[in-house]
PDB file of C-alpha atoms in Angstrom:
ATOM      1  CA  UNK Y 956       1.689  14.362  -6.820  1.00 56.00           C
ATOM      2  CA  UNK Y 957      -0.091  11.023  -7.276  1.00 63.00           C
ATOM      3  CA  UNK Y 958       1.729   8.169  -9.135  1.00 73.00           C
ATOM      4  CA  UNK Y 959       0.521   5.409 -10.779  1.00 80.00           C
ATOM      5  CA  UNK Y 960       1.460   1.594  -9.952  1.00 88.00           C
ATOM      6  CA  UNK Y 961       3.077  -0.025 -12.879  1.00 87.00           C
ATOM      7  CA  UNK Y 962       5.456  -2.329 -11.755  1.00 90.00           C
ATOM      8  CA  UNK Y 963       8.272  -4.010 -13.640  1.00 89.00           C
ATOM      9  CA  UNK Y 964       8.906  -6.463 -10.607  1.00 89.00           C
ATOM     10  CA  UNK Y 965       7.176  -8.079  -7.732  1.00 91.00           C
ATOM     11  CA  UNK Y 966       6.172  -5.733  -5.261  1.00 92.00           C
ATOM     12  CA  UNK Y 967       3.422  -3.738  -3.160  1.00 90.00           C
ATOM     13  CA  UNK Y 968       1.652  -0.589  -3.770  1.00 91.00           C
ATOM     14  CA  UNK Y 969       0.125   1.570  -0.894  1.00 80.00           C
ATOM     15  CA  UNK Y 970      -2.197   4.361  -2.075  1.00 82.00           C
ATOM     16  CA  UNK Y 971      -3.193   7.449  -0.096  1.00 76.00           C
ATOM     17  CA  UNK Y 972      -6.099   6.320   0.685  1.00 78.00           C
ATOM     18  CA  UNK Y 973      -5.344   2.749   2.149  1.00 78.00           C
ATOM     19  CA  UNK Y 974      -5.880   1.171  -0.868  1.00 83.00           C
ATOM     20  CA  UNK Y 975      -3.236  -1.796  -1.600  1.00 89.00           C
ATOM     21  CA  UNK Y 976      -2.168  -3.364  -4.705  1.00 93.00           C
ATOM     22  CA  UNK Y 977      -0.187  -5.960  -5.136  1.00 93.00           C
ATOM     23  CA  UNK Y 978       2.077  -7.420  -8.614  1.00 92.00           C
ATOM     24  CA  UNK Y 979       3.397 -10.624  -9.818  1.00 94.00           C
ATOM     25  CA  UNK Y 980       6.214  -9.823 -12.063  1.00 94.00           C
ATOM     26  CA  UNK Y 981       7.553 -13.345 -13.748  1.00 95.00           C
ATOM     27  CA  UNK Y 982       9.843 -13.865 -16.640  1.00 94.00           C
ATOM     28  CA  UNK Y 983       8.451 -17.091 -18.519  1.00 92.00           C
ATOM     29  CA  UNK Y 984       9.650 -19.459 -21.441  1.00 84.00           C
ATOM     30  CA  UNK Y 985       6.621 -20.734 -22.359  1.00 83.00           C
ATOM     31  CA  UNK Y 986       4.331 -19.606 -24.913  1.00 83.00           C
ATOM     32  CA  UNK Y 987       1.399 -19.378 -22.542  1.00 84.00           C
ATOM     33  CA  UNK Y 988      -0.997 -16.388 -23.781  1.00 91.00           C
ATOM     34  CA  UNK Y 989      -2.164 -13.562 -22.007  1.00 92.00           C
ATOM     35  CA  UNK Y 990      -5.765 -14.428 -22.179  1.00 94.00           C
ATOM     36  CA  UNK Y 991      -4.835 -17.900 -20.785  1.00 94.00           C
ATOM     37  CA  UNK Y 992      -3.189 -16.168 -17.743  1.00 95.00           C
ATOM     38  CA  UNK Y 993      -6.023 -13.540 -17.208  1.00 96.00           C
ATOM     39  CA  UNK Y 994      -8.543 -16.184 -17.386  1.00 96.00           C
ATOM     40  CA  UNK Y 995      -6.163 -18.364 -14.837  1.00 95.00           C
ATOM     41  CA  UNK Y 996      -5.889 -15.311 -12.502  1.00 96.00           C
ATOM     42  CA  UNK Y 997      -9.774 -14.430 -12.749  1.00 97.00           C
ATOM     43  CA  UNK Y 998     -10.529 -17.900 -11.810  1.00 96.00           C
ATOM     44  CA  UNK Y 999      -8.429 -17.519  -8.612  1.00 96.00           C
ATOM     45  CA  UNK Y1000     -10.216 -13.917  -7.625  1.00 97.00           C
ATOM     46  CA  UNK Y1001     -13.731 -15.588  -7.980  1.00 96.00           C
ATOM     47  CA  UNK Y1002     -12.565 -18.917  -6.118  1.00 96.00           C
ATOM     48  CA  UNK Y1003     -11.241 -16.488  -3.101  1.00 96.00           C
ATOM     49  CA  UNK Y1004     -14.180 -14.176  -2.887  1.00 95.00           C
ATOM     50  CA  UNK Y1005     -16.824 -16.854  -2.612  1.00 95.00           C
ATOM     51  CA  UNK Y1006     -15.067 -17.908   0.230  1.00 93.00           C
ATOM     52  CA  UNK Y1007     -14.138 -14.599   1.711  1.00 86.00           C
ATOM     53  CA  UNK Y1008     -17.734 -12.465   1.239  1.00 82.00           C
ATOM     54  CA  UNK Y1009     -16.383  -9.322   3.861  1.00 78.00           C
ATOM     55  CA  UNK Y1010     -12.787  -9.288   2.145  1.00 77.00           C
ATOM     56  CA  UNK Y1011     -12.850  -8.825  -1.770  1.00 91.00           C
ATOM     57  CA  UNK Y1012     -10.109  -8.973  -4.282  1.00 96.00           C
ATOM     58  CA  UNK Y1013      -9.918  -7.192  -8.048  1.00 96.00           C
ATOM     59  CA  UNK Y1014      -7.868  -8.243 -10.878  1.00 97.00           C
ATOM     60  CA  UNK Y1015      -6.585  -4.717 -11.976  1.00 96.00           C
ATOM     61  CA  UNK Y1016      -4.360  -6.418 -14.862  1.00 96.00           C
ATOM     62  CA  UNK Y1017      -3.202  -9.557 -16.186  1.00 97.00           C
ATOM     63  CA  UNK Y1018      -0.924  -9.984 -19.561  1.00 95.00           C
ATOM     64  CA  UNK Y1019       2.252 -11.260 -21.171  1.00 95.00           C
ATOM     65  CA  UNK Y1020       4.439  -8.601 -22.580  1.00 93.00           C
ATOM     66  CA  UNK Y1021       7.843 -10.100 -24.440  1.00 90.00           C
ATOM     67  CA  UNK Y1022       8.262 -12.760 -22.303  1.00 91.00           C
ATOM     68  CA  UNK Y1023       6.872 -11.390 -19.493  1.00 94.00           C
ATOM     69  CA  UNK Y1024       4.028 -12.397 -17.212  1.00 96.00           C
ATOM     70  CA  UNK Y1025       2.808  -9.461 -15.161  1.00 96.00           C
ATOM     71  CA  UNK Y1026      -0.665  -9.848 -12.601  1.00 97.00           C
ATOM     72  CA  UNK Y1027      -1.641  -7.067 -10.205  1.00 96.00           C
ATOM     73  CA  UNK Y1028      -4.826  -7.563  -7.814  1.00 97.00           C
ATOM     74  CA  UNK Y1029      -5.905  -4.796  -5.358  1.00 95.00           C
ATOM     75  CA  UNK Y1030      -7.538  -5.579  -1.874  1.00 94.00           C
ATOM     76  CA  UNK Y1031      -9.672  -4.080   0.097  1.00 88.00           C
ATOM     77  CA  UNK Y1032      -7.524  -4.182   3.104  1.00 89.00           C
ATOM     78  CA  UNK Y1033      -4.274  -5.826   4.673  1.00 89.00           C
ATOM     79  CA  UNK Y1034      -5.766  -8.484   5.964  1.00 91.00           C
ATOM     80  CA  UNK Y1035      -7.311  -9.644   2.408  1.00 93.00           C
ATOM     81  CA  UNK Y1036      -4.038  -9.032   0.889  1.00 92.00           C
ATOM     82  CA  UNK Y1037      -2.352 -11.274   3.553  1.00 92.00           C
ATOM     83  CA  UNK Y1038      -5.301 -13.860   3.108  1.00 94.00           C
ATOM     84  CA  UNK Y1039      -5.008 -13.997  -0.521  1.00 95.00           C
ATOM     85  CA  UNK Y1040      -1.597 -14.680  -0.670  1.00 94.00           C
ATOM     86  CA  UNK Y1041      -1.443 -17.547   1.523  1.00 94.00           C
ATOM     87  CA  UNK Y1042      -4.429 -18.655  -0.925  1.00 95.00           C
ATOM     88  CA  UNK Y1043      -2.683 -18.615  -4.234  1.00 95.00           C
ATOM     89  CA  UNK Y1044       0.846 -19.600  -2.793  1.00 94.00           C
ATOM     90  CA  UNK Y1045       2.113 -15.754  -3.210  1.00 92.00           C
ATOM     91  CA  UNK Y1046       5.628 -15.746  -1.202  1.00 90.00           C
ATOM     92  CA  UNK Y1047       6.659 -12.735  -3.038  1.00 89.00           C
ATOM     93  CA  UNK Y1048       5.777 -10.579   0.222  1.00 87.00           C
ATOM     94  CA  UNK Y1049       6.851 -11.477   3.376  1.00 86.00           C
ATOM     95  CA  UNK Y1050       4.793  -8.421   5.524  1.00 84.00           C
ATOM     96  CA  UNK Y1051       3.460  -8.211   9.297  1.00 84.00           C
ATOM     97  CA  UNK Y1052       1.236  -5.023   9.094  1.00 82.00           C
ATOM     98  CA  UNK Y1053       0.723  -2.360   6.366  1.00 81.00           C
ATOM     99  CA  UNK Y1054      -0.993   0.576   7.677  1.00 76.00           C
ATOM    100  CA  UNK Y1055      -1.551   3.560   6.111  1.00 73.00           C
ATOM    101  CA  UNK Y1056      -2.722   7.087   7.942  1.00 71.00           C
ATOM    102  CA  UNK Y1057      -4.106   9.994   6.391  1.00 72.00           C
ATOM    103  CA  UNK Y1058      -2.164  13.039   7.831  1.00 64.00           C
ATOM    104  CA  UNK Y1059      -3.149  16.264   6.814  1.00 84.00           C
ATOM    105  CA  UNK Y1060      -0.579  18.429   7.227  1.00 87.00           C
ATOM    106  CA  UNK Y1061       3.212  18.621   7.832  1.00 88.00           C
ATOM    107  CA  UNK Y1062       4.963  21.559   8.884  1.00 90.00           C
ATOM    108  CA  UNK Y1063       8.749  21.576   8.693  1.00 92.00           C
ATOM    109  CA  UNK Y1064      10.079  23.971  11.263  1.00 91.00           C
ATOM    110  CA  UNK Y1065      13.930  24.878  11.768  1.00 92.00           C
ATOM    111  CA  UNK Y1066      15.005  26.824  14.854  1.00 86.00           C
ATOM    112  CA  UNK Y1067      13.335  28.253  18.056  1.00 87.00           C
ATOM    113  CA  UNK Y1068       9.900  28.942  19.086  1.00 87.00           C
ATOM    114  CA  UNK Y1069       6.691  27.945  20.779  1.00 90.00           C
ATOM    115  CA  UNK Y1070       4.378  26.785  17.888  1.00 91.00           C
ATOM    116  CA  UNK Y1071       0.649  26.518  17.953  1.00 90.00           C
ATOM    117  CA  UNK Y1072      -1.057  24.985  15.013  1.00 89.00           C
ATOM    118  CA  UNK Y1073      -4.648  25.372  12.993  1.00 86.00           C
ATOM    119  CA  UNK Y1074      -5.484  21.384  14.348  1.00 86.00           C
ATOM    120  CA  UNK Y1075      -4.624  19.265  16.981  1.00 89.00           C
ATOM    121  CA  UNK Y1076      -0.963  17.919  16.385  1.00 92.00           C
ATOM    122  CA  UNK Y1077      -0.273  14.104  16.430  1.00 91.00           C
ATOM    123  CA  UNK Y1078       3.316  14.176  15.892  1.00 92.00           C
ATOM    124  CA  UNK Y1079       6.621  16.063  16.765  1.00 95.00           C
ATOM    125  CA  UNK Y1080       9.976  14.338  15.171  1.00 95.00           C
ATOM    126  CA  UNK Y1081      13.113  14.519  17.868  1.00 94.00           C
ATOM    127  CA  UNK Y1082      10.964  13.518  20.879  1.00 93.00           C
ATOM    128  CA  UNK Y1083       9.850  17.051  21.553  1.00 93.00           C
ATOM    129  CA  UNK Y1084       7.060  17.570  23.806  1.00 93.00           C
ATOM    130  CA  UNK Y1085       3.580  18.497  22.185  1.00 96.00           C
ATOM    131  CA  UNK Y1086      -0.134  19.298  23.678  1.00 94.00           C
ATOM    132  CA  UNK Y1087      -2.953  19.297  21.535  1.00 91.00           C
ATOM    133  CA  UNK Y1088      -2.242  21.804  19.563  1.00 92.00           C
ATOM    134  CA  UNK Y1089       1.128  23.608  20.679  1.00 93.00           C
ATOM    135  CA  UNK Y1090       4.817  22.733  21.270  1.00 94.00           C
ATOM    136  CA  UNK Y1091       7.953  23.629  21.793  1.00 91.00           C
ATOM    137  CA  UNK Y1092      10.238  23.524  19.285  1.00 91.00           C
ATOM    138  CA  UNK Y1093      14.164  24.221  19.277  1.00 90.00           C
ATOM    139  CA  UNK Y1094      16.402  22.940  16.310  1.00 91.00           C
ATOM    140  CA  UNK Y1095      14.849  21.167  13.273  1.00 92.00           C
ATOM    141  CA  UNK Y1096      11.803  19.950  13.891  1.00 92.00           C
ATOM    142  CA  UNK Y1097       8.395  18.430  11.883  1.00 92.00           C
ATOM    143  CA  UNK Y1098       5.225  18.741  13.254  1.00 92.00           C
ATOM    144  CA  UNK Y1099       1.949  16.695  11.826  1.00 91.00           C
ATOM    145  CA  UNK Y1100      -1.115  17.911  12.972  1.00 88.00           C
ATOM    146  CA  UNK Y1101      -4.974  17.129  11.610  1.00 84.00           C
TER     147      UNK Y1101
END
């Protein structure tokens, strides 16, 4: 099941496939417009890109709903993200890494038995021993493997 991103508060999005978002979710009192703040936000994503050619960011939205300001910008990697928020003053993240790995397939195994899988396994949860693509399971147990 996919979901989308539509935020009612500050926050982070991490897609499936690495992509990250990010939202500014601010209550305001002033009667600012949401083309005013689209146009303000736009102006910040072209003044960051020209100085940042290999890292790009994307408005994705930008509006004022009752009272509400909402902006969310996507990135085309952590390091972007990171870079454009010390660039626009963003402290509404405080993160040290996002990383985000593409596992194909989890198998969810409960009791006894030496398991080989279809790919080579990467991970087996309660420290259990794995080669390749086997291991040697006793008790609950997930495997990943590619």
């Amino acid at each position: 099941k996919a979901y989308s991103y539509n935020p009612d508060e500050s926050s982070i999005f991490i897609a499936k496939d690495g992509t990250l978002k990010s939202a500014l979710v601010q209550k305001i009192d002033t009667k600012a417009k949401s083309e005013e703040l689209k146009d303000f936000a736009n102006a910040e994503v072209e003044d960051f890109n020209k100085l940042n050619s290999a890292n790009q960011v994307k408005l994705e939205e930008a509006g004022i709903k009752n009272d509400i300001a909402k902006v969310v910008f996507s990135y085309t990697s952590y390091e972007c993200m990171q870079e454009f928020a010390k660039f626009t003053q963003d402290n509404s993240f405080d993160l040290n890494s996002v990383e985000v790995y593409n596992l194909n397939y989890i198998a969810v195994v409960d009791g006894k038995a030496d398991v080989y899988t279809d790919g080579k396994i990467t991970y087996v949860s309660n420290n259990i021993e794995f080669n390749d693509n086997t291991a040697k399971v006793d008790g609950f147990n997930y495997i990943i493997f590619k």
